[in-house]
Coordinates of C-alpha atoms and ligand atoms in Angstrom, one line a residue:
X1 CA 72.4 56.9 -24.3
X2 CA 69.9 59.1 -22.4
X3 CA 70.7 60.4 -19.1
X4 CA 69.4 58.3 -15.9
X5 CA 68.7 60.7 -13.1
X6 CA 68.3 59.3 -9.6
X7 CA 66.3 62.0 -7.5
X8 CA 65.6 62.0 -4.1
X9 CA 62.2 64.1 -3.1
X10 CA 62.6 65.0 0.7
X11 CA 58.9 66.2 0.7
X12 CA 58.2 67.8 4.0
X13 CA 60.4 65.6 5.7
X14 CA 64.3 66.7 7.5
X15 CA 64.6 70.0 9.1
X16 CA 67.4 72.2 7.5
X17 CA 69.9 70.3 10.2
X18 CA 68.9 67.0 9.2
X19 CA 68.8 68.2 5.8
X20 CA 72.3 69.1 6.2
X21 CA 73.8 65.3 7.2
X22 CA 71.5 63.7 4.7
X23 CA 72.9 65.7 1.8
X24 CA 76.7 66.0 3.3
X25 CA 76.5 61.7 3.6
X26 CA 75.1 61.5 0.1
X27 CA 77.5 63.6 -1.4
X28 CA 80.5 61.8 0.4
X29 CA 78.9 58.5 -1.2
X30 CA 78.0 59.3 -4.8
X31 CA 80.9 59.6 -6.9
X32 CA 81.0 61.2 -10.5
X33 CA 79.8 58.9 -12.8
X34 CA 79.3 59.5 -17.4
X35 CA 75.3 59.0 -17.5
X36 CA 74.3 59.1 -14.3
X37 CA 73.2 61.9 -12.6
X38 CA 72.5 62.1 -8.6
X39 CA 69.9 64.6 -7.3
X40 CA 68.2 65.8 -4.4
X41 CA 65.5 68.1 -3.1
X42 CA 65.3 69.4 0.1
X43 CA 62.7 71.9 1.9
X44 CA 63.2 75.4 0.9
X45 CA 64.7 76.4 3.9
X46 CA 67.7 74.1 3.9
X47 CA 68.6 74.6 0.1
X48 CA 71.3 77.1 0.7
X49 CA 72.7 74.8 3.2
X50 CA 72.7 72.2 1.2
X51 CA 74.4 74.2 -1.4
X52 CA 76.9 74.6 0.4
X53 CA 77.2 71.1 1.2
X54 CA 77.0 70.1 -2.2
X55 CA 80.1 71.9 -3.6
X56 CA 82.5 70.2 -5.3
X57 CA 80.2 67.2 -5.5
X58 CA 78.9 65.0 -7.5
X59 CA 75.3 65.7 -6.5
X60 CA 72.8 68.5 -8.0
X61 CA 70.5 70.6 -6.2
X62 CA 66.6 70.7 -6.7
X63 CA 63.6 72.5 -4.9
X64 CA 60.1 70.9 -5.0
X65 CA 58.1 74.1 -6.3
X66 CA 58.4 77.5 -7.9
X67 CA 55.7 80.4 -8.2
X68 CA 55.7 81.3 -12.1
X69 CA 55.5 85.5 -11.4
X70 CA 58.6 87.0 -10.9
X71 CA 57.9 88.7 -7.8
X72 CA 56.0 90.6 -5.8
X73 CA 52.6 90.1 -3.3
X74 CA 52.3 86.5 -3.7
X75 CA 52.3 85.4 0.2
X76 CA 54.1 82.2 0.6
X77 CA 55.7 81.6 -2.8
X78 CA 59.4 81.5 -4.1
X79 CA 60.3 82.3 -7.2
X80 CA 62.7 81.2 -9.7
X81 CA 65.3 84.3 -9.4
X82 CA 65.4 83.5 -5.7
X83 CA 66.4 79.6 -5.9
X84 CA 68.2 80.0 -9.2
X85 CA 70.8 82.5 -7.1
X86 CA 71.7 79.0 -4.4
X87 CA 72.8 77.3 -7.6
X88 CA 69.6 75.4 -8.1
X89 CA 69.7 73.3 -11.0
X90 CA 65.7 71.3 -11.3
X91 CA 62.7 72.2 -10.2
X92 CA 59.8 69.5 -9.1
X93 CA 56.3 70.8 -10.9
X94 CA 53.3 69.2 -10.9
X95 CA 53.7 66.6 -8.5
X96 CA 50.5 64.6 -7.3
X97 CA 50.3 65.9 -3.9
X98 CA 51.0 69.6 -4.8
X99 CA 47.8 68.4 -7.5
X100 CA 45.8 66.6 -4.9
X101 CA 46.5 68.8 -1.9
X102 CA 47.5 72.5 -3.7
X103 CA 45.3 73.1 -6.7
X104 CA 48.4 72.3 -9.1
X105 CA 47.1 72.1 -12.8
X106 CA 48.4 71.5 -16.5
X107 CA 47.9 74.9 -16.9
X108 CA 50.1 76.0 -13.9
X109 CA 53.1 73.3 -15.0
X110 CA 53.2 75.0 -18.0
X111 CA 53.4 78.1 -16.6
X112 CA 56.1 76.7 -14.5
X113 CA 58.0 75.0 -17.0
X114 CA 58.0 78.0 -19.0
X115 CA 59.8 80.2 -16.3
X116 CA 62.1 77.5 -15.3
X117 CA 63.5 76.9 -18.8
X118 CA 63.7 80.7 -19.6
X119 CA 65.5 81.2 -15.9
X120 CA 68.1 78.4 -17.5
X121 CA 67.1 76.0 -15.1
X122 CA 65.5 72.5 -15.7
X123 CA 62.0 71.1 -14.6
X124 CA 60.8 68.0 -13.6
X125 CA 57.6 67.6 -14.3
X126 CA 55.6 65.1 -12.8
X127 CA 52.7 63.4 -14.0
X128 CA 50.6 60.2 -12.8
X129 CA 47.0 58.2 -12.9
X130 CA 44.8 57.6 -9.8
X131 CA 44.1 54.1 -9.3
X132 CA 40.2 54.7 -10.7
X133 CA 41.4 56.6 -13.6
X134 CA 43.9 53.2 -14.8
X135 CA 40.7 50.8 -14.0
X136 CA 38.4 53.2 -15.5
X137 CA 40.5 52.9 -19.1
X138 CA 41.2 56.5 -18.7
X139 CA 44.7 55.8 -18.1
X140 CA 46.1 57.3 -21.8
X141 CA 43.8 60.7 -21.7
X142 CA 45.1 61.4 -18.6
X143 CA 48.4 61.1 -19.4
X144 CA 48.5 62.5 -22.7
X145 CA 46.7 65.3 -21.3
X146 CA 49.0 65.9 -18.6
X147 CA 52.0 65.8 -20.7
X148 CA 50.4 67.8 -23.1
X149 CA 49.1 70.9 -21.4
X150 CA 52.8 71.0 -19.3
X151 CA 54.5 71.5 -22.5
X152 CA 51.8 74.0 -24.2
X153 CA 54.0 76.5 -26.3
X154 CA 57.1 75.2 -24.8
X155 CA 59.9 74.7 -27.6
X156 CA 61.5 71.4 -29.0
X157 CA 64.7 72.9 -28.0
X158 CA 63.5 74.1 -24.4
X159 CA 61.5 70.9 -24.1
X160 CA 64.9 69.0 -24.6
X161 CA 66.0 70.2 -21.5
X162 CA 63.3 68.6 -19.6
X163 CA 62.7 65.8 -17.5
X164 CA 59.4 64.1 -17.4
X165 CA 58.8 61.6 -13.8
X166 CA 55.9 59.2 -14.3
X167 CA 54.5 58.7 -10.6
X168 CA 51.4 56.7 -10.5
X169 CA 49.7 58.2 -7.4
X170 CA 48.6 54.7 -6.2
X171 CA 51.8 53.8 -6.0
X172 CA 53.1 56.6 -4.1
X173 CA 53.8 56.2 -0.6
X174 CA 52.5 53.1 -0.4
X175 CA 54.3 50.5 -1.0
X176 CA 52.9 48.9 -3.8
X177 CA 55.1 49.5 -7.1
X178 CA 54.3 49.3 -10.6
X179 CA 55.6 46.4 -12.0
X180 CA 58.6 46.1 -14.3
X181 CA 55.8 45.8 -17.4
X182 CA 53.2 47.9 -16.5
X183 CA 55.6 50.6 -15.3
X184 CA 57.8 49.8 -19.0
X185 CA 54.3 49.8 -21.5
X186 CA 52.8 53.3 -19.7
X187 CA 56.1 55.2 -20.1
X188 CA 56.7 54.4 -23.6
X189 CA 53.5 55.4 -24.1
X190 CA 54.0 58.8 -22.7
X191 CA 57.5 58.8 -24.6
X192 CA 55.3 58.0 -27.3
X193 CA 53.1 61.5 -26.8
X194 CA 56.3 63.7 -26.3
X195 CA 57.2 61.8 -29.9
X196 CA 54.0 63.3 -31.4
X197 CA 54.6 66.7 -30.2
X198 CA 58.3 67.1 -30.5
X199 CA 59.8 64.5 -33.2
X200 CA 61.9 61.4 -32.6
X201 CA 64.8 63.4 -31.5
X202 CA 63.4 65.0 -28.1
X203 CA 61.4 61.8 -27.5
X204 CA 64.1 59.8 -27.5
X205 CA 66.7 62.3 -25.8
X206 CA 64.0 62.7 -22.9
X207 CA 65.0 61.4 -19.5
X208 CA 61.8 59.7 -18.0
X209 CA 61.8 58.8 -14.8
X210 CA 59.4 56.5 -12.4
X211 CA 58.5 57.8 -9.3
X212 CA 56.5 55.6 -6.7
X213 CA 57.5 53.1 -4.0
X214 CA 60.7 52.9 -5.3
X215 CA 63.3 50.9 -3.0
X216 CA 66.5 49.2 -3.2
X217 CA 64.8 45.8 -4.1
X218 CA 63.2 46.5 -7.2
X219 CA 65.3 49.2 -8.4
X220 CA 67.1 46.9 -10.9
X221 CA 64.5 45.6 -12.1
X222 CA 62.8 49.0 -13.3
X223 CA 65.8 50.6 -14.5
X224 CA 66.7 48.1 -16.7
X225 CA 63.6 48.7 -18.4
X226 CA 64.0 50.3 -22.3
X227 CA 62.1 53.8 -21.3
X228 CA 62.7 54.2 -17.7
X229 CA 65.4 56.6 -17.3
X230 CA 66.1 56.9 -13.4
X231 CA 64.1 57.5 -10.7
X232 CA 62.2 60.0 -8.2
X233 CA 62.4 58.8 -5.0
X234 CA 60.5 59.8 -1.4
X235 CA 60.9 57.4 1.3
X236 CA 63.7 55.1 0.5
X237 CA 65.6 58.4 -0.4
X238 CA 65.6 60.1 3.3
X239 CA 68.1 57.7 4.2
X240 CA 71.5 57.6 3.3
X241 CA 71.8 53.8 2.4
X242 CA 68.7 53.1 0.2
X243 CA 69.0 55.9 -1.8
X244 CA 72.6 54.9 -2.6
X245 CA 72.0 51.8 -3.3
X246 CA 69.5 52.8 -5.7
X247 CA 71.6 55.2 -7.2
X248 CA 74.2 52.3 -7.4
X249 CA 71.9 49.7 -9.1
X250 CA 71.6 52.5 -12.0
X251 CA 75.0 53.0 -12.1
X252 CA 75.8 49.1 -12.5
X253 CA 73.3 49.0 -15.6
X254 CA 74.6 52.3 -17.0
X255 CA 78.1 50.7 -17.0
X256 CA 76.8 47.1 -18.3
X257 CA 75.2 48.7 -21.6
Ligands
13P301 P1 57.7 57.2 -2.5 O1 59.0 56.8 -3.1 O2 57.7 57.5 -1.1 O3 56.6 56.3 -3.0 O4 57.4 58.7 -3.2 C1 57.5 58.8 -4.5 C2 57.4 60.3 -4.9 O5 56.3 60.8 -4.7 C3 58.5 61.0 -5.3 O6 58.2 62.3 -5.8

């Protein structure tokens, strides 16, 4: 069975004390459990607090960017020697906002992916359609485009270590969810693309998660769907309760298969 990853994506939300109780509550809530794996992803400046908060748990450590060069005049940017050394396991790439608001591109994921993957850490890469690209039928180029240029000359074994989050960016933030179906037929479809570069194999092994007004009350429903494999998570994750009761409606299906 694949792995389900719940992730929580802080954003720019929680100062590095706030960060701090978040992450110490959520680790004294999520226990160890086979095929579930609990995430989060503070700002930069609390991750080596969290860290240390996260210690002995159950719960893995994630920033929400990396600079692909290794170092050097590159004002503002962190690279991956620097969040690898907190114990940093996945790194957020290509999210919508860093694409919307940042200049992310493909071609900058894969630059990304490629440095994660060779610093032994794992991406997840995030991909997603704007509302007028899914009613303009462009909805399957833009995908398989996305997923496409992220993994450009990336191996089938270093693409078995990623993660792939669909977050369609109308449904990010704001309120509206994809429903169960529409959410289920686009991320077979992308499986379906990752199957045509890498073999049945990685497709299949690939966590893919959905990302995008995801709450408590329709968590079950996704999950339980064949190709979604977890979730990334903003607002009902910067609070202790939804985001464990999220991470305990995966849990419960993960122990009913
Ligand atoms: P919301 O859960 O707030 O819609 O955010 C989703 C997201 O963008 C996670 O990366």
């Amino acid at each position: 069975m694949r792995k389900i990853i719940i992730a929580g994506n802080w954003k720019m939300n929680k100062g590095v004390a706030d960060s701090v109780k978040l992450a110490s509550e959520i680790a004294a809530a999520a226990k160890p459990v086979e095929g579930v794996e609990v995430v989060v992803a503070p700002t930069y400046l609390a991750t080596a607090k969290v860290a240390d908060v996260l210690k002995g748990s159950a719960v893995k450590l994630a920033v929400q960017d990396v600079h692909w060069e290794d170092q050097g005049a590159y004002t503002g940017k962190v690279s991956v020697d620097m969040v690898k050394e907190l114990g940093v396991e996945y790194v957020i790439i290509g999210h919508s906002e860093q694409r919307q608001y940042f200049g992310e591109t493909d071609e900058k994921v894969n630059k990304k992916a490629a440095k994660i993957l060779a610093a032994g850490m794992k991406p997840i890469i995030c991909i997603g359609e704007t509302l007028d690209q899914r009613n303009g039928g462009q909805l399957e180029a833009v995908l398989s485009a996305q997923v496409k240029g992220a993994f450009a000359g990336i191996s089938a074994e270093d693409a078995s270590k990623c993660v792939i989050a669909y977050e369609p960016v109308w449904a990010i933030g704001t309120g509206v969810v994809a429903t169960d179906e529409q959410a289920e037929e686009t991320q077979a479809f992308v499986r379906g693309v990752v199957r045509g570069l890498y073999g049945d194999a990685v497709a299949e092994g690939m966590t893919i998660q959905y990302g995008g007004s995801m709450k408590p009350g329709n968590a079950a429903g996704l999950l339980a769907q064949k190709d979604i494999d977890g979730g990334l998570i903003g607002g009902a994750a910067l609070k202790t309760d939804s985001f464990i009761a999220i991470v305990d409606a995966a849990v419960k299906m993960v122990q009913k298969a």
